Amino acid sequence: MEQRHLGRTGLRVSRLGLGTLNWARGTDEQEAADQLKAFWEAGGTLVDTADIYADGGAEYLLGRLTESLIPRDDLVIATKAGSVLEADRRVDGSRRHLLAALDASLGRLGTDYVDLWQLHAFDPRTPLDETLQALDLAVTTGRARYVGVSNFSGWQLAKAATWQLAAPGIRNRLAGAQMEYSLLQRGIEREVLPAALDLGIGVLPSSPLGRGVLTGKYRRATPADSRGASDHLAAFVAPYLDEPASRVVEAVATAADGLAVTPLQVALSWVRDRPGVAAPILGARTAQQLRAALSVESLSLPDEICRALDDVSAPVHRYPDHDWSTL
């Protein structure tokens, strides 16, 4: 698999990443082992997790597998911290919480360091400089090699990166921004993606298949074994089952028929090759689903197909993104 630099850093990652959101919940240890082995054998290196996935179970499972199945040095392990499960608070970006969460993640993962440590979301209650100082401390103490953010808006990303550039003594810049991005969710193109491109921050798209909808599995009905039918994730899928999304899905299916490939391959190839993207994160439930996604490695969409998909899925971005005098 092709390797790409994460933004303007020396860190190289496979251009497809393996996500572990389902691990230790809908994906058991044997299935997770099959996924990780298939990913590694295909040349994949970037494995993404978070401290709240299955309440830490996904990290623990990944740690077990890197100990017994895949050499730790063959993987680029990324995890996230900052999300909390307390009813009165969704995010905690305090130094106290973040560094304690990182140490707990390292214990579950069975490693002395993570390659990429990411803030799971922006915390409006904690001063940003405190949060960013915690990221810098993680790198200077050797517990993280690189740092990044997730689910930041454009102004939040720009503010964080600008503060890092201006603050004395801060040596470690943001390497990546993990954001939802697909043909069904192009919101980051408004501000986040331009900011990331300008600042040299690599984008790691999550849900690159539109929460599974772009595979075409929901075109006729909701499969009983799908996320859309599960108690835990049905609400996550539901926003992409409306009429505008259906038009995009049909366009993807038409393109796939014309190219003699699958809708999954078309949708994944589109987002993988967008400017600024380092590696879409694949959240497969089974090894079979993962292998189907990994087959996209040899596919590059023709320019005319990309333009057609751009047109049918284009978000409405006008003022102030375009010259106001032309509106």
Short mmCIF file of C-alpha atoms in Angstrom, two decimals, residues 26-269:
data_model
loop_
_atom_site.label_atom_id
_atom_site.label_comp_id
_atom_site.label_asym_id
_atom_site.label_seq_id
_atom_site.Cartn_x
_atom_site.Cartn_y
_atom_site.Cartn_z
CA GLY A 26 -19.60 -5.63 17.65
CA THR A 27 -16.22 -7.09 16.64
CA ASP A 28 -14.78 -9.79 18.89
CA GLU A 29 -11.10 -10.63 19.39
CA GLN A 30 -10.90 -13.24 16.63
CA GLU A 31 -12.57 -10.95 14.09
CA ALA A 32 -10.35 -8.05 15.17
CA ALA A 33 -7.29 -10.27 14.74
CA ASP A 34 -8.42 -11.20 11.24
CA GLN A 35 -8.91 -7.52 10.39
CA LEU A 36 -5.53 -6.46 11.71
CA LYS A 37 -3.73 -9.30 9.93
CA ALA A 38 -5.46 -8.57 6.61
CA PHE A 39 -4.66 -4.87 6.97
CA TRP A 40 -1.01 -5.50 7.80
CA GLU A 41 -0.59 -8.03 4.97
CA ALA A 42 -1.98 -5.42 2.55
CA GLY A 43 0.73 -2.97 3.65
CA GLY A 44 -1.45 -0.99 6.05
CA THR A 45 0.24 0.72 8.98
CA LEU A 46 -2.10 3.35 10.49
CA VAL A 47 -4.44 1.97 13.16
CA ASP A 48 -6.76 4.46 14.86
CA THR A 49 -8.51 4.03 18.19
CA ALA A 50 -9.69 6.10 21.18
CA ASP A 51 -9.82 5.77 24.92
CA ILE A 52 -13.64 5.74 24.95
CA TYR A 53 -14.15 3.08 22.26
CA ALA A 54 -15.89 0.25 24.11
CA ASP A 55 -14.89 2.05 27.33
CA GLY A 56 -11.23 1.31 26.67
CA GLY A 57 -11.87 -2.19 25.34
CA ALA A 58 -10.71 -1.34 21.80
CA GLU A 59 -7.34 -0.10 23.05
CA TYR A 60 -6.94 -3.14 25.26
CA LEU A 61 -7.74 -5.46 22.37
CA LEU A 62 -5.30 -3.65 20.06
CA GLY A 63 -2.61 -3.98 22.72
CA ARG A 64 -3.19 -7.72 22.99
CA LEU A 65 -2.94 -8.15 19.22
CA THR A 66 0.24 -6.09 18.83
CA GLU A 67 1.78 -8.24 21.53
CA SER A 68 0.81 -11.57 19.96
CA LEU A 69 0.10 -11.03 16.27
CA ILE A 70 1.69 -7.96 14.64
CA PRO A 71 5.02 -6.36 15.64
CA ARG A 72 4.44 -3.00 17.34
CA ASP A 73 7.08 -1.31 15.19
CA ASP A 74 5.17 -2.24 12.03
CA LEU A 75 2.20 -0.10 13.05
CA VAL A 76 1.47 3.61 13.40
CA ILE A 77 -0.86 3.64 16.39
CA ALA A 78 -3.11 6.66 16.83
CA THR A 79 -5.44 7.18 19.76
CA LYS A 80 -7.62 9.99 21.09
CA ALA A 81 -8.38 11.54 24.46
CA GLY A 82 -10.63 14.27 25.80
CA SER A 83 -14.08 12.74 25.44
CA VAL A 84 -15.74 11.86 28.73
CA LEU A 85 -18.86 9.92 29.53
CA GLU A 86 -20.08 12.18 32.35
CA ALA A 87 -23.62 13.43 31.87
CA ASP A 88 -22.73 17.09 32.46
CA ARG A 89 -19.61 17.25 30.28
CA ARG A 90 -18.80 15.84 26.84
CA VAL A 91 -15.18 17.02 26.57
CA ASP A 92 -12.38 17.61 29.07
CA GLY A 93 -9.28 19.24 27.63
CA SER A 94 -7.64 19.99 30.96
CA ARG A 95 -4.00 19.05 31.48
CA ARG A 96 -5.02 16.85 34.42
CA HIS A 97 -7.52 14.81 32.42
CA LEU A 98 -5.55 14.55 29.19
CA LEU A 99 -2.25 13.36 30.67
CA ALA A 100 -4.00 10.87 32.95
CA ALA A 101 -5.98 9.60 29.96
CA LEU A 102 -2.80 9.21 27.91
CA ASP A 103 -1.11 7.17 30.63
CA ALA A 104 -4.21 4.97 30.87
CA SER A 105 -4.21 4.49 27.09
CA LEU A 106 -0.56 3.49 27.10
CA GLY A 107 -1.31 0.91 29.79
CA ARG A 108 -4.18 -0.62 27.81
CA LEU A 109 -2.19 -0.57 24.57
CA GLY A 110 0.82 -2.15 26.25
CA THR A 111 3.24 0.34 24.75
CA ASP A 112 5.51 3.14 25.95
CA TYR A 113 4.31 5.60 23.29
CA VAL A 114 1.69 6.25 20.66
CA ASP A 115 2.66 7.50 17.24
CA LEU A 116 -0.19 10.02 17.05
CA TRP A 117 -2.13 11.38 20.03
CA GLN A 118 -5.26 13.35 19.17
CA LEU A 119 -7.70 15.59 21.01
CA HIS A 120 -11.10 14.02 20.45
CA ALA A 121 -12.89 17.38 20.37
CA PHE A 122 -12.54 21.05 21.29
CA ASP A 123 -13.18 21.94 24.94
CA PRO A 124 -14.67 25.44 25.30
CA ARG A 125 -14.33 25.31 29.09
CA THR A 126 -10.57 24.87 29.25
CA PRO A 127 -8.10 27.53 28.07
CA LEU A 128 -6.71 26.41 24.73
CA ASP A 129 -3.13 27.11 25.79
CA GLU A 130 -3.49 24.65 28.68
CA THR A 131 -4.74 21.95 26.33
CA LEU A 132 -1.99 22.53 23.79
CA GLN A 133 0.69 22.60 26.46
CA ALA A 134 -0.49 19.13 27.51
CA LEU A 135 -0.03 17.92 23.91
CA ASP A 136 3.46 19.37 23.82
CA LEU A 137 4.34 17.76 27.14
CA ALA A 138 3.21 14.37 25.83
CA VAL A 139 5.75 14.64 23.01
CA THR A 140 8.62 16.07 25.03
CA THR A 141 8.24 13.27 27.60
CA GLY A 142 8.26 10.61 24.87
CA ARG A 143 4.70 9.38 25.41
CA ALA A 144 3.59 10.55 21.96
CA ARG A 145 5.56 11.02 18.76
CA TYR A 146 3.11 13.41 17.05
CA VAL A 147 -0.09 15.19 18.05
CA GLY A 148 -3.30 16.15 16.31
CA VAL A 149 -6.93 17.08 16.79
CA SER A 150 -10.32 15.69 15.86
CA ASN A 151 -13.72 17.28 15.22
CA PHE A 152 -12.38 20.85 15.32
CA SER A 153 -14.09 23.60 13.36
CA GLY A 154 -12.09 25.77 10.99
CA TRP A 155 -11.54 28.61 13.44
CA GLN A 156 -10.64 26.20 16.24
CA LEU A 157 -8.05 24.46 14.08
CA ALA A 158 -6.56 27.76 12.89
CA LYS A 159 -6.49 29.17 16.42
CA ALA A 160 -4.72 26.09 17.80
CA ALA A 161 -2.11 25.99 15.05
CA THR A 162 -1.50 29.74 15.21
CA TRP A 163 -1.06 29.62 18.98
CA GLN A 164 1.49 26.84 18.60
CA LEU A 165 3.44 28.88 16.07
CA ALA A 166 3.47 31.97 18.29
CA ALA A 167 3.91 30.46 21.76
CA PRO A 168 7.48 30.45 23.11
CA GLY A 169 8.86 27.05 23.92
CA ILE A 170 6.26 25.05 21.98
CA ARG A 171 8.17 22.79 19.62
CA ASN A 172 5.57 20.28 18.47
CA ARG A 173 3.03 21.35 15.87
CA LEU A 174 -0.25 19.70 14.93
CA ALA A 175 0.34 16.89 12.47
CA GLY A 176 -3.18 15.73 11.72
CA ALA A 177 -6.88 16.56 11.92
CA GLN A 178 -9.34 13.67 11.99
CA MET A 179 -12.68 14.81 10.59
CA GLU A 180 -15.77 13.19 9.12
CA TYR A 181 -15.47 13.53 5.34
CA SER A 182 -17.24 11.72 2.50
CA LEU A 183 -19.42 12.33 -0.52
CA LEU A 184 -22.31 12.65 1.96
CA GLN A 185 -20.48 15.00 4.34
CA ARG A 186 -18.32 17.64 2.67
CA GLY A 187 -18.67 20.28 5.38
CA ILE A 188 -14.93 20.42 6.09
CA GLU A 189 -14.37 21.85 2.61
CA ARG A 190 -15.84 25.14 3.84
CA GLU A 191 -13.08 26.09 6.32
CA VAL A 192 -11.31 23.11 7.89
CA LEU A 193 -9.74 21.71 4.74
CA PRO A 194 -8.43 25.07 3.45
CA ALA A 195 -6.97 25.77 6.90
CA ALA A 196 -5.35 22.34 7.07
CA LEU A 197 -3.84 22.72 3.60
CA ASP A 198 -2.43 26.14 4.45
CA LEU A 199 -1.06 25.02 7.81
CA GLY A 200 0.42 21.74 6.58
CA ILE A 201 -1.89 19.56 8.68
CA GLY A 202 -2.85 16.17 7.22
CA VAL A 203 -6.54 15.28 7.14
CA LEU A 204 -7.65 11.84 8.31
CA PRO A 205 -11.27 11.33 7.13
CA SER A 206 -13.50 9.33 9.43
CA SER A 207 -16.68 7.69 8.11
CA PRO A 208 -15.36 7.96 4.52
CA LEU A 209 -18.20 5.73 3.33
CA GLY A 210 -20.91 7.98 4.72
CA ARG A 211 -21.45 5.78 7.80
CA GLY A 212 -21.82 2.82 5.44
CA VAL A 213 -24.55 4.36 3.31
CA LEU A 214 -22.29 4.91 0.28
CA THR A 215 -21.74 1.17 -0.06
CA GLY A 216 -25.30 1.00 -1.39
CA LYS A 217 -26.46 -1.48 1.24
CA TYR A 218 -29.36 0.78 2.27
CA ARG A 219 -30.71 1.46 -1.25
CA ARG A 220 -33.68 -0.89 -0.92
CA ALA A 221 -34.01 -1.51 2.82
CA THR A 222 -32.04 -1.58 6.06
CA PRO A 223 -30.16 -4.91 6.36
CA ALA A 224 -30.82 -6.67 9.64
CA ASP A 225 -27.09 -7.09 10.35
CA SER A 226 -26.15 -3.47 9.53
CA ARG A 227 -25.34 -0.52 11.80
CA GLY A 228 -28.58 1.08 10.68
CA ALA A 229 -30.50 -1.76 12.32
CA SER A 230 -28.53 -1.81 15.59
CA ASP A 231 -29.75 -0.15 18.77
CA HIS A 232 -26.35 1.41 19.34
CA LEU A 233 -25.72 2.96 15.90
CA ALA A 234 -29.09 3.35 14.17
CA ALA A 235 -29.27 7.04 15.08
CA PHE A 236 -25.73 7.49 13.74
CA VAL A 237 -26.74 6.20 10.28
CA ALA A 238 -30.20 7.77 10.07
CA PRO A 239 -29.15 11.31 8.96
CA TYR A 240 -27.75 9.86 5.72
CA LEU A 241 -30.88 7.97 4.71
CA ASP A 242 -32.75 11.01 3.35
CA GLU A 243 -33.58 11.95 -0.24
CA PRO A 244 -30.51 14.17 -0.95
CA ALA A 245 -28.23 11.37 0.25
CA SER A 246 -30.12 8.89 -1.91
CA ARG A 247 -29.33 10.93 -5.02
CA VAL A 248 -25.62 10.83 -4.21
CA VAL A 249 -25.75 7.08 -3.54
CA GLU A 250 -27.44 6.48 -6.90
CA ALA A 251 -24.75 8.54 -8.66
CA VAL A 252 -22.04 6.50 -6.96
CA ALA A 253 -23.79 3.27 -7.99
CA THR A 254 -24.03 4.49 -11.60
CA ALA A 255 -20.33 5.35 -11.65
CA ALA A 256 -19.48 1.96 -10.17
CA ASP A 257 -21.50 0.16 -12.85
CA GLY A 258 -19.70 2.10 -15.56
CA LEU A 259 -16.28 1.27 -14.15
CA ALA A 260 -17.16 -2.37 -13.31
CA VAL A 261 -16.28 -1.83 -9.65
CA THR A 262 -18.32 -1.52 -6.45
CA PRO A 263 -19.94 1.62 -4.98
CA LEU A 264 -17.67 1.17 -1.96
CA GLN A 265 -14.58 1.39 -4.17
CA VAL A 266 -15.84 4.51 -5.95
CA ALA A 267 -16.77 6.37 -2.76
CA LEU A 268 -13.54 5.45 -0.97
CA SER A 269 -11.32 6.28 -3.94
#
